[in-house]
Amino acid sequence: DAGVIQSPRHEVTEMGQEVTLRCKPISGHDYLFWYRQTMMRGLELLIYFNNNVPIDDSGMPEDRFSAKMPNASFSTLKIQPSEPRDSAVYFCASSYTSGGAGFTDTQYFGPGTRLTVL
Amino acid sequence: AQSVAQPEDQVNVAEGNPLTVKCTYSVSGNPYLFWYVQYPNRGLQFLLKYITGDNLVKGSYGFEAEFNKSQTSFHLKKPSALVSDSALYFCAVRAPTGRRALTFGSGTRLQVQP
């Protein structure tokens, strides 16, 4: 498997512009997570989906952020309008719930998208 | 609420020496504990996890971690460090039920000197 795929790898945009980050999870995985990494705040969860349904979006900073998962193989994270404080590395991760007693689910991360908002 | 503490921002060790990267956690119930490694400009790579069973967990690249329930710790160890082990290491925790997302520590930078 190719692993979690994210695009673009780098994005430079100007304040006020719309930014769309994309993620393709590992085939067969039923959970998808969006994280953000900054020097100040470390790794923080933004939102996660189970079977394409958003489960917890309490980490989404504000209404400027939105995420969708239209099908099991694709998710987007959109920022509109973008601001300089949104500059960070955004990671997508996916995991598989193996089921049964004592199951565990390891999250596998994509390479990240480095976003710079000028 | 669950939390993870990595008390050392950086750990320096000479190549060939044993290394330890510390992690303590707080969570309701029995924890699921993870270690990830991040190389420059790369995503996080899974190293190992503890779910249940033997307190000593072996993972990738010769790393292991010891779960200590009484001390609520999950320290990462390796008997003999390599220069190539130099990277950023994250400990993460989640409760066995409820919220699926991991809570990460702030990370520890491991520097292995030749």
mmCIF file of C-alpha atoms in Angstrom:
data_model
loop_
_atom_site.group_PDB
_atom_site.id
_atom_site.type_symbol
_atom_site.label_atom_id
_atom_site.label_comp_id
_atom_site.label_asym_id
_atom_site.label_seq_id
_atom_site.Cartn_x
_atom_site.Cartn_y
_atom_site.Cartn_z
ATOM 1 C CA ASP A 1 0.000 0.000 0.000
ATOM 2 C CA ALA A 2 1.168 3.524 -0.745
ATOM 3 C CA GLY A 3 0.345 4.762 2.722
ATOM 4 C CA VAL A 4 -1.584 7.933 3.490
ATOM 5 C CA ILE A 5 -1.256 10.412 0.652
ATOM 6 C CA GLN A 6 -1.523 14.151 1.138
ATOM 7 C CA SER A 7 -1.485 16.969 -1.366
ATOM 8 C CA PRO A 8 -0.100 19.445 -1.860
ATOM 9 C CA ARG A 9 3.093 18.928 0.138
ATOM 10 C CA HIS A 10 3.696 22.648 0.300
ATOM 11 C CA GLU A 11 1.277 25.526 -0.054
ATOM 12 C CA VAL A 12 2.085 29.212 0.047
ATOM 13 C CA THR A 13 -0.828 31.601 -0.139
ATOM 14 C CA GLU A 14 -1.799 35.098 0.786
ATOM 15 C CA MET A 15 -4.015 36.098 3.650
ATOM 16 C CA GLY A 16 -7.671 35.941 2.730
ATOM 17 C CA GLN A 17 -7.306 33.232 0.115
ATOM 18 C CA GLU A 18 -9.047 29.884 0.282
ATOM 19 C CA VAL A 19 -6.851 26.861 0.922
ATOM 20 C CA THR A 20 -7.821 23.237 0.344
ATOM 21 C CA LEU A 21 -5.755 20.370 1.671
ATOM 22 C CA ARG A 22 -6.372 16.854 0.459
ATOM 23 C CA CYS A 23 -5.930 13.410 1.922
ATOM 24 C CA LYS A 24 -6.256 9.866 0.670
ATOM 25 C CA PRO A 25 -6.280 7.370 3.551
ATOM 26 C CA ILE A 26 -4.947 3.846 3.422
ATOM 27 C CA SER A 27 -7.415 1.603 1.627
ATOM 28 C CA GLY A 28 -9.702 -0.233 4.044
ATOM 29 C CA HIS A 29 -9.123 2.108 6.954
ATOM 30 C CA ASP A 30 -12.308 3.332 8.606
ATOM 31 C CA TYR A 31 -10.992 6.233 10.662
ATOM 32 C CA LEU A 32 -9.462 9.425 9.333
ATOM 33 C CA PHE A 33 -7.864 12.160 11.422
ATOM 34 C CA TRP A 34 -6.675 15.685 10.688
ATOM 35 C CA TYR A 35 -3.938 17.104 12.943
ATOM 36 C CA ARG A 36 -2.071 20.379 12.938
ATOM 37 C CA GLN A 37 1.525 20.806 14.116
ATOM 38 C CA THR A 38 3.046 24.107 15.178
ATOM 39 C CA MET A 39 6.033 24.993 17.293
ATOM 40 C CA MET A 40 3.855 26.763 19.818
ATOM 41 C CA ARG A 41 1.053 24.237 20.211
ATOM 42 C CA GLY A 42 2.645 20.974 19.139
ATOM 43 C CA LEU A 43 0.406 18.332 17.572
ATOM 44 C CA GLU A 44 -3.271 18.977 17.994
ATOM 45 C CA LEU A 45 -6.286 17.143 16.667
ATOM 46 C CA LEU A 46 -8.621 19.148 14.468
ATOM 47 C CA ILE A 47 -11.301 16.637 13.496
ATOM 48 C CA TYR A 48 -11.797 12.944 12.893
ATOM 49 C CA PHE A 49 -14.172 10.807 10.858
ATOM 50 C CA ASN A 50 -15.443 7.261 11.188
ATOM 51 C CA ASN A 51 -16.838 5.650 8.064
ATOM 52 C CA ASN A 52 -16.918 9.090 6.418
ATOM 53 C CA VAL A 53 -18.971 10.651 9.223
ATOM 54 C CA PRO A 54 -17.453 13.446 11.347
ATOM 55 C CA ILE A 55 -17.279 12.253 14.948
ATOM 56 C CA ASP A 56 -15.426 14.971 16.804
ATOM 57 C CA ASP A 57 -14.697 18.412 15.410
ATOM 58 C CA SER A 58 -14.073 20.098 18.744
ATOM 59 C CA GLY A 59 -10.511 20.856 17.711
ATOM 60 C CA MET A 60 -11.444 22.905 14.670
ATOM 61 C CA PRO A 61 -10.230 26.395 15.523
ATOM 62 C CA GLU A 62 -13.114 28.409 14.147
ATOM 63 C CA ASP A 63 -15.683 28.616 11.424
ATOM 64 C CA ARG A 64 -13.026 29.392 8.856
ATOM 65 C CA PHE A 65 -12.057 25.718 8.990
ATOM 66 C CA SER A 66 -14.187 22.983 7.471
ATOM 67 C CA ALA A 67 -13.563 19.334 6.619
ATOM 68 C CA LYS A 68 -15.391 16.826 4.488
ATOM 69 C CA MET A 69 -15.094 13.181 3.662
ATOM 70 C CA PRO A 70 -17.324 12.464 0.663
ATOM 71 C CA ASN A 71 -16.173 8.862 0.376
ATOM 72 C CA ALA A 72 -13.880 6.344 2.035
ATOM 73 C CA SER A 73 -10.881 7.286 -0.067
ATOM 74 C CA PHE A 74 -10.847 11.071 0.074
ATOM 75 C CA SER A 75 -11.019 13.918 2.562
ATOM 76 C CA THR A 76 -10.467 17.653 2.376
ATOM 77 C CA LEU A 77 -9.641 20.304 4.917
ATOM 78 C CA LYS A 78 -10.565 23.797 3.818
ATOM 79 C CA ILE A 79 -9.592 27.143 5.293
ATOM 80 C CA GLN A 80 -11.531 30.151 4.090
ATOM 81 C CA PRO A 81 -10.348 32.841 4.499
ATOM 82 C CA SER A 82 -6.819 31.917 5.492
ATOM 83 C CA GLU A 83 -4.819 33.941 8.020
ATOM 84 C CA PRO A 84 -1.080 34.032 8.833
ATOM 85 C CA ARG A 85 -1.732 32.254 12.157
ATOM 86 C CA ASP A 86 -2.959 29.238 10.178
ATOM 87 C CA SER A 87 0.607 28.618 9.021
ATOM 88 C CA ALA A 88 1.493 25.112 10.194
ATOM 89 C CA VAL A 89 2.048 21.572 9.028
ATOM 90 C CA TYR A 90 -1.236 19.730 8.580
ATOM 91 C CA PHE A 91 -1.209 15.966 8.903
ATOM 92 C CA CYS A 92 -3.773 13.428 7.898
ATOM 93 C CA ALA A 93 -3.774 10.000 9.529
ATOM 94 C CA SER A 94 -5.888 6.900 9.123
ATOM 95 C CA SER A 95 -6.497 3.759 11.137
ATOM 96 C CA TYR A 96 -8.331 0.471 10.943
ATOM 97 C CA THR A 97 -10.546 -0.918 13.661
ATOM 98 C CA SER A 98 -9.790 -4.604 13.607
ATOM 99 C CA GLY A 99 -12.768 -5.473 15.736
ATOM 100 C CA GLY A 100 -13.258 -8.024 18.470
ATOM 101 C CA ALA A 101 -12.326 -7.851 22.113
ATOM 102 C CA GLY A 102 -9.104 -6.045 22.787
ATOM 103 C CA PHE A 103 -8.804 -4.584 19.325
ATOM 104 C CA THR A 104 -6.450 -1.734 18.781
ATOM 105 C CA ASP A 105 -6.002 0.774 16.036
ATOM 106 C CA THR A 106 -2.677 2.259 15.109
ATOM 107 C CA GLN A 107 -2.816 5.580 13.299
ATOM 108 C CA TYR A 108 -0.668 5.917 10.202
ATOM 109 C CA PHE A 109 0.321 9.409 9.191
ATOM 110 C CA GLY A 110 0.773 11.040 5.839
ATOM 111 C CA PRO A 111 3.805 13.202 5.023
ATOM 112 C CA GLY A 112 1.942 16.406 5.839
ATOM 113 C CA THR A 113 1.190 19.662 4.045
ATOM 114 C CA ARG A 114 3.293 22.643 5.033
ATOM 115 C CA LEU A 115 1.042 25.692 4.785
ATOM 116 C CA THR A 116 2.435 29.206 4.774
ATOM 117 C CA VAL A 117 0.005 32.103 4.794
ATOM 118 C CA LEU A 118 1.632 35.435 4.017
ATOM 119 C CA ALA B 1 -9.208 14.617 30.179
ATOM 120 C CA GLN B 2 -6.152 12.735 29.029
ATOM 121 C CA SER B 3 -2.666 14.157 28.828
ATOM 122 C CA VAL B 4 0.932 13.215 28.117
ATOM 123 C CA ALA B 5 4.085 14.757 29.534
ATOM 124 C CA GLN B 6 7.501 14.460 27.952
ATOM 125 C CA PRO B 7 9.664 16.241 30.497
ATOM 126 C CA GLU B 8 12.775 16.563 28.330
ATOM 127 C CA ASP B 9 12.851 18.815 25.297
ATOM 128 C CA GLN B 10 16.102 17.212 24.189
ATOM 129 C CA VAL B 11 18.103 14.126 25.042
ATOM 130 C CA ASN B 12 21.746 13.838 24.058
ATOM 131 C CA VAL B 13 23.500 10.491 23.958
ATOM 132 C CA ALA B 14 26.686 9.128 22.444
ATOM 133 C CA GLU B 15 26.469 6.526 19.715
ATOM 134 C CA GLY B 16 26.580 3.032 21.179
ATOM 135 C CA ASN B 17 25.250 4.105 24.560
ATOM 136 C CA PRO B 18 21.779 3.198 25.814
ATOM 137 C CA LEU B 19 19.077 5.804 25.459
ATOM 138 C CA THR B 20 15.884 6.573 27.339
ATOM 139 C CA VAL B 21 13.169 9.025 26.342
ATOM 140 C CA LYS B 22 10.702 9.648 29.138
ATOM 141 C CA CYS B 23 6.917 9.790 28.986
ATOM 142 C CA THR B 24 4.241 9.967 31.653
ATOM 143 C CA TYR B 25 0.515 9.986 31.026
ATOM 144 C CA SER B 26 -2.857 10.637 32.552
ATOM 145 C CA VAL B 27 -6.006 8.909 31.309
ATOM 146 C CA SER B 28 -9.184 7.367 32.646
ATOM 147 C CA GLY B 29 -9.059 3.605 32.599
ATOM 148 C CA ASN B 30 -6.373 1.414 31.138
ATOM 149 C CA PRO B 31 -4.310 3.362 28.641
ATOM 150 C CA TYR B 32 -3.443 2.690 25.057
ATOM 151 C CA LEU B 33 0.074 4.074 24.659
ATOM 152 C CA PHE B 34 2.052 4.799 21.513
ATOM 153 C CA TRP B 35 5.452 6.043 20.444
ATOM 154 C CA TYR B 36 6.000 7.775 17.127
ATOM 155 C CA VAL B 37 9.159 9.158 15.527
ATOM 156 C CA GLN B 38 9.376 12.140 13.197
ATOM 157 C CA TYR B 39 12.332 12.776 10.928
ATOM 158 C CA PRO B 40 12.855 16.253 9.435
ATOM 159 C CA ASN B 41 10.184 17.220 6.919
ATOM 160 C CA ARG B 42 8.460 13.866 7.289
ATOM 161 C CA GLY B 43 5.269 12.585 8.830
ATOM 162 C CA LEU B 44 5.088 10.637 12.045
ATOM 163 C CA GLN B 45 6.131 7.011 11.875
ATOM 164 C CA PHE B 46 4.717 4.440 14.253
ATOM 165 C CA LEU B 47 7.332 2.766 16.489
ATOM 166 C CA LEU B 48 5.419 0.691 19.012
ATOM 167 C CA LYS B 49 2.347 0.503 21.192
ATOM 168 C CA TYR B 50 1.134 -0.922 24.466
ATOM 169 C CA ILE B 51 -2.427 -2.125 24.743
ATOM 170 C CA THR B 52 -2.357 -4.944 27.235
ATOM 171 C CA GLY B 53 -0.197 -7.853 28.323
ATOM 172 C CA ASP B 54 3.555 -7.816 28.809
ATOM 173 C CA ASN B 55 4.783 -4.521 30.216
ATOM 174 C CA LEU B 56 7.831 -4.559 27.937
ATOM 175 C CA VAL B 57 6.894 -3.815 24.356
ATOM 176 C CA LYS B 58 9.293 -4.261 21.462
ATOM 177 C CA GLY B 59 8.980 -2.178 18.330
ATOM 178 C CA SER B 60 10.700 -1.079 15.170
ATOM 179 C CA TYR B 61 14.405 -0.286 14.748
ATOM 180 C CA GLY B 62 15.391 -1.982 18.018
ATOM 181 C CA PHE B 63 13.304 0.293 20.221
ATOM 182 C CA GLU B 64 11.359 -0.939 23.198
ATOM 183 C CA ALA B 65 9.199 0.677 25.858
ATOM 184 C CA GLU B 66 8.272 -0.277 29.366
ATOM 185 C CA PHE B 67 4.796 0.313 30.710
ATOM 186 C CA ASN B 68 4.698 1.078 34.424
ATOM 187 C CA LYS B 69 1.162 1.436 35.714
ATOM 188 C CA SER B 70 2.067 2.552 39.221
ATOM 189 C CA GLN B 71 4.249 5.343 37.894
ATOM 190 C CA THR B 72 1.971 6.046 34.918
ATOM 191 C CA SER B 73 5.008 5.974 32.677
ATOM 192 C CA PHE B 74 5.866 4.580 29.270
ATOM 193 C CA HIS B 75 9.553 5.300 28.685
ATOM 194 C CA LEU B 76 11.142 4.573 25.318
ATOM 195 C CA LYS B 77 14.461 2.755 25.379
ATOM 196 C CA LYS B 78 17.150 1.377 23.113
ATOM 197 C CA PRO B 79 20.208 -0.564 24.285
ATOM 198 C CA SER B 80 22.617 0.976 21.780
ATOM 199 C CA ALA B 81 21.927 4.295 20.056
ATOM 200 C CA LEU B 82 22.727 5.018 16.431
ATOM 201 C CA VAL B 83 23.382 8.402 14.853
ATOM 202 C CA SER B 84 20.465 7.646 12.546
ATOM 203 C CA ASP B 85 18.146 7.521 15.584
ATOM 204 C CA SER B 86 18.436 11.304 15.853
ATOM 205 C CA ALA B 87 14.896 12.597 15.410
ATOM 206 C CA LEU B 88 11.846 13.940 17.235
ATOM 207 C CA TYR B 89 9.987 11.402 19.351
ATOM 208 C CA PHE B 90 6.360 11.671 20.414
ATOM 209 C CA CYS B 91 4.525 9.731 23.070
ATOM 210 C CA ALA B 92 0.738 9.491 22.720
ATOM 211 C CA VAL B 93 -2.138 8.119 24.753
ATOM 212 C CA ARG B 94 -5.802 7.410 24.423
ATOM 213 C CA ALA B 95 -8.434 5.798 26.583
ATOM 214 C CA PRO B 96 -9.714 2.369 25.507
ATOM 215 C CA THR B 97 -13.221 3.687 24.954
ATOM 216 C CA GLY B 98 -14.702 6.920 23.759
ATOM 217 C CA ARG B 99 -12.682 9.437 21.820
ATOM 218 C CA ARG B 100 -10.478 7.727 19.246
ATOM 219 C CA ALA B 101 -8.010 10.498 18.709
ATOM 220 C CA LEU B 102 -4.583 10.379 20.266
ATOM 221 C CA THR B 103 -3.303 12.970 22.694
ATOM 222 C CA PHE B 104 0.341 13.670 21.990
ATOM 223 C CA GLY B 105 3.135 14.878 24.187
ATOM 224 C CA SER B 106 5.186 17.891 23.207
ATOM 225 C CA GLY B 107 7.941 15.759 21.743
ATOM 226 C CA THR B 108 11.549 15.054 22.693
ATOM 227 C CA ARG B 109 14.399 15.696 20.327
ATOM 228 C CA LEU B 110 16.960 12.902 20.459
ATOM 229 C CA GLN B 111 20.460 13.819 19.384
ATOM 230 C CA VAL B 112 22.931 10.954 19.016
ATOM 231 C CA GLN B 113 26.514 12.081 18.739
ATOM 232 C CA PRO B 114 29.040 10.020 16.799
#
